[in-house]
CSV table of C-alpha atoms in Angstrom, one decimal:
chain,number,residue,atom,x,y,z
A,1,UNK,CA,84.7,26.2,96.1
A,2,UNK,CA,86.0,26.9,99.5
A,3,UNK,CA,88.7,29.1,98.1
A,4,UNK,CA,86.3,31.1,96.0
A,5,UNK,CA,83.9,31.6,98.9
A,6,UNK,CA,86.8,32.8,101.1
A,7,UNK,CA,87.9,35.2,98.4
A,8,UNK,CA,84.3,36.5,98.1
A,9,UNK,CA,84.1,36.9,101.9
A,10,UNK,CA,87.4,38.7,102.0
A,11,UNK,CA,86.4,41.0,99.1
A,12,UNK,CA,83.1,41.7,100.8
A,13,UNK,CA,84.8,42.7,104.0
A,14,UNK,CA,87.3,44.9,102.1
A,15,UNK,CA,84.4,46.5,100.3
A,16,UNK,CA,82.6,47.2,103.6
A,17,UNK,CA,85.8,48.6,105.0
A,18,UNK,CA,86.3,50.9,102.0
A,19,UNK,CA,82.7,52.0,102.2
A,20,UNK,CA,83.1,52.9,105.9
A,21,UNK,CA,86.3,54.7,105.1
A,22,UNK,CA,84.7,56.7,102.3
A,23,UNK,CA,81.8,57.7,104.6
A,24,UNK,CA,84.2,58.8,107.3
A,25,UNK,CA,86.2,60.9,104.8
A,26,UNK,CA,83.0,62.4,103.5
A,27,UNK,CA,81.7,63.2,107.0
A,28,UNK,CA,85.1,64.6,108.0
A,29,UNK,CA,85.2,66.8,104.8
A,30,UNK,CA,81.7,68.1,105.5
A,31,UNK,CA,82.7,68.8,109.1
A,32,UNK,CA,85.9,70.5,108.0
A,33,UNK,CA,84.0,72.7,105.5
A,34,UNK,CA,81.4,73.6,108.1
A,35,UNK,CA,84.1,74.5,110.6
A,36,UNK,CA,85.8,76.8,108.1
A,37,UNK,CA,82.5,78.4,107.3
A,38,UNK,CA,81.8,79.1,111.0
A,39,UNK,CA,85.4,80.4,111.4
A,40,UNK,CA,84.9,82.7,108.4
A,41,UNK,CA,81.6,84.0,109.8
A,42,UNK,CA,83.3,84.6,113.2
A,43,UNK,CA,86.1,86.6,111.5
A,44,UNK,CA,83.6,88.7,109.6
A,45,UNK,CA,81.6,89.5,112.7
A,46,UNK,CA,84.8,90.4,114.6
A,47,UNK,CA,85.8,92.7,111.8
A,48,UNK,CA,82.4,94.3,111.9
A,49,UNK,CA,82.7,94.8,115.6
A,50,UNK,CA,86.1,96.3,115.3
A,51,UNK,CA,84.8,98.7,112.6
A,52,UNK,CA,82.0,99.7,115.0
A,53,UNK,CA,84.6,100.3,117.7
A,54,UNK,CA,86.5,102.5,115.4
A,55,UNK,CA,83.4,104.5,114.4
A,56,UNK,CA,82.4,104.9,118.0
A,57,UNK,CA,86.0,106.1,118.9
A,58,UNK,CA,85.9,108.6,116.0
A,59,UNK,CA,82.5,109.9,117.1
A,60,UNK,CA,83.7,110.2,120.7
A,61,UNK,CA,86.8,112.0,119.5
A,62,UNK,CA,84.8,114.5,117.5
A,63,UNK,CA,82.6,115.1,120.5
A,64,UNK,CA,85.3,115.7,123.0
A,65,UNK,CA,88.2,116.9,120.8
A,66,UNK,CA,87.7,120.6,121.7
A,67,UNK,CA,87.4,120.0,125.4
A,68,UNK,CA,90.8,120.8,127.0
A,69,UNK,CA,89.6,119.5,130.4
A,70,UNK,CA,88.8,116.1,129.1
A,71,UNK,CA,90.4,113.1,130.7
A,72,UNK,CA,91.5,112.1,127.2
A,73,UNK,CA,93.2,115.5,126.5
A,74,UNK,CA,96.7,113.9,126.1
A,75,UNK,CA,95.4,111.3,123.7
A,76,UNK,CA,93.5,113.9,121.7
A,77,UNK,CA,96.6,116.1,121.5
A,78,UNK,CA,98.6,113.0,120.3
A,79,UNK,CA,96.0,112.2,117.6
A,80,UNK,CA,96.0,115.9,116.4
A,81,UNK,CA,99.8,115.9,116.2
A,82,UNK,CA,99.8,112.6,114.3
A,83,UNK,CA,97.1,113.8,111.9
A,84,UNK,CA,99.3,116.9,111.2
A,85,UNK,CA,102.3,114.7,110.4
A,86,UNK,CA,100.1,112.4,108.3
A,87,UNK,CA,98.9,115.4,106.3
A,88,UNK,CA,102.5,116.6,105.7
A,89,UNK,CA,103.6,113.1,104.6
A,90,UNK,CA,100.6,112.8,102.2
A,91,UNK,CA,101.5,116.2,100.7
A,92,UNK,CA,105.1,115.1,100.2
A,93,UNK,CA,103.9,111.8,98.6
A,94,UNK,CA,101.5,113.6,96.3
A,95,UNK,CA,104.4,115.9,95.2
A,96,UNK,CA,106.6,113.0,94.5
A,97,UNK,CA,103.8,111.4,92.5
A,98,UNK,CA,103.2,114.6,90.6
A,99,UNK,CA,99.7,114.9,92.0
A,100,UNK,CA,97.7,117.6,93.7
A,101,UNK,CA,94.2,118.3,95.0
A,102,UNK,CA,91.5,119.9,92.9
A,103,UNK,CA,90.8,123.3,94.3
A,104,UNK,CA,87.1,122.9,93.6
A,105,UNK,CA,86.2,119.4,95.0
A,106,UNK,CA,89.4,118.2,96.7
A,107,UNK,CA,89.8,115.1,94.5
A,108,UNK,CA,93.4,113.9,93.9
A,109,UNK,CA,94.4,114.7,90.3
A,110,UNK,CA,97.6,114.6,88.2
A,111,UNK,CA,99.5,118.0,88.0
A,112,UNK,CA,99.4,117.9,84.2
A,113,UNK,CA,95.6,117.6,84.0
A,114,UNK,CA,93.7,120.6,82.6
A,115,UNK,CA,90.4,119.6,84.1
A,116,UNK,CA,89.4,117.6,87.2
A,117,UNK,CA,88.1,114.0,86.5
A,118,UNK,CA,85.6,114.2,89.3
A,119,UNK,CA,84.0,117.7,89.0
A,120,UNK,CA,85.2,118.9,85.6
A,121,UNK,CA,86.6,122.2,87.1
A,122,UNK,CA,89.5,123.8,85.3
A,123,UNK,CA,92.7,123.0,87.1
A,124,UNK,CA,95.2,125.8,87.9
A,125,UNK,CA,98.3,124.7,89.7
A,126,UNK,CA,99.3,127.4,92.2
A,127,UNK,CA,102.7,129.0,91.4
A,128,UNK,CA,103.4,129.1,95.1
A,129,UNK,CA,103.4,125.3,95.3
A,130,UNK,CA,105.9,125.1,92.4
A,131,UNK,CA,108.2,127.6,94.2
A,132,UNK,CA,107.9,125.7,97.5
A,133,UNK,CA,108.8,122.5,95.8
A,134,UNK,CA,111.8,124.1,94.1
A,135,UNK,CA,112.9,125.5,97.5
A,136,UNK,CA,112.6,122.1,99.1
A,137,UNK,CA,114.7,120.5,96.4
A,138,UNK,CA,117.2,123.3,96.6
A,139,UNK,CA,117.4,123.0,100.4
A,140,UNK,CA,118.0,119.2,100.1
A,141,UNK,CA,120.8,119.8,97.6
A,142,UNK,CA,122.4,122.4,99.9
A,143,UNK,CA,122.0,120.1,102.8
A,144,UNK,CA,123.6,117.2,100.9
A,145,UNK,CA,126.6,119.3,99.8
A,146,UNK,CA,127.1,120.6,103.4
A,147,UNK,CA,127.1,117.0,104.6
A,148,UNK,CA,129.7,116.1,102.0
A,149,UNK,CA,131.9,119.1,103.0
A,150,UNK,CA,131.7,118.1,106.6
A,151,UNK,CA,132.6,114.6,105.9
A,152,UNK,CA,135.7,115.5,103.8
A,153,UNK,CA,136.9,117.9,106.6
A,154,UNK,CA,136.6,115.1,109.1
A,155,UNK,CA,138.7,112.9,107.0
A,156,UNK,CA,141.5,115.6,106.7
A,157,UNK,CA,141.7,115.9,110.5
């Protein structure tokens, strides 16, 4: 019976050890989950603060954007220049995507639509926009052919 008792004692110690290990894993898992939740909450609050900073900056920009004597005049001029470039690039992208703005509500719509999805207004594509687009394409073709001629002359020399 000594052997059976020693096996029972050993099994009991192993069981206690496994139980302690399981409790440790469980506690660590709970702690890990809680840490991740707190980190997520921190990230959300930081994102909210950054959004507030952006809104505050926009409000300040709107308030002082027309003051040429502002200490931020150079930054304001830079923002205005970048907004102009951004508008130009958006117009080019819309042209490449065969889209335009509704003349009634300003929604982005496909050029082949007859009516605006947002306001229902009849869509009329201005002919000037078509001519301008054709002129841009023609200018690019002329520019490309000029570059090719220039390259071939360089090779001859």
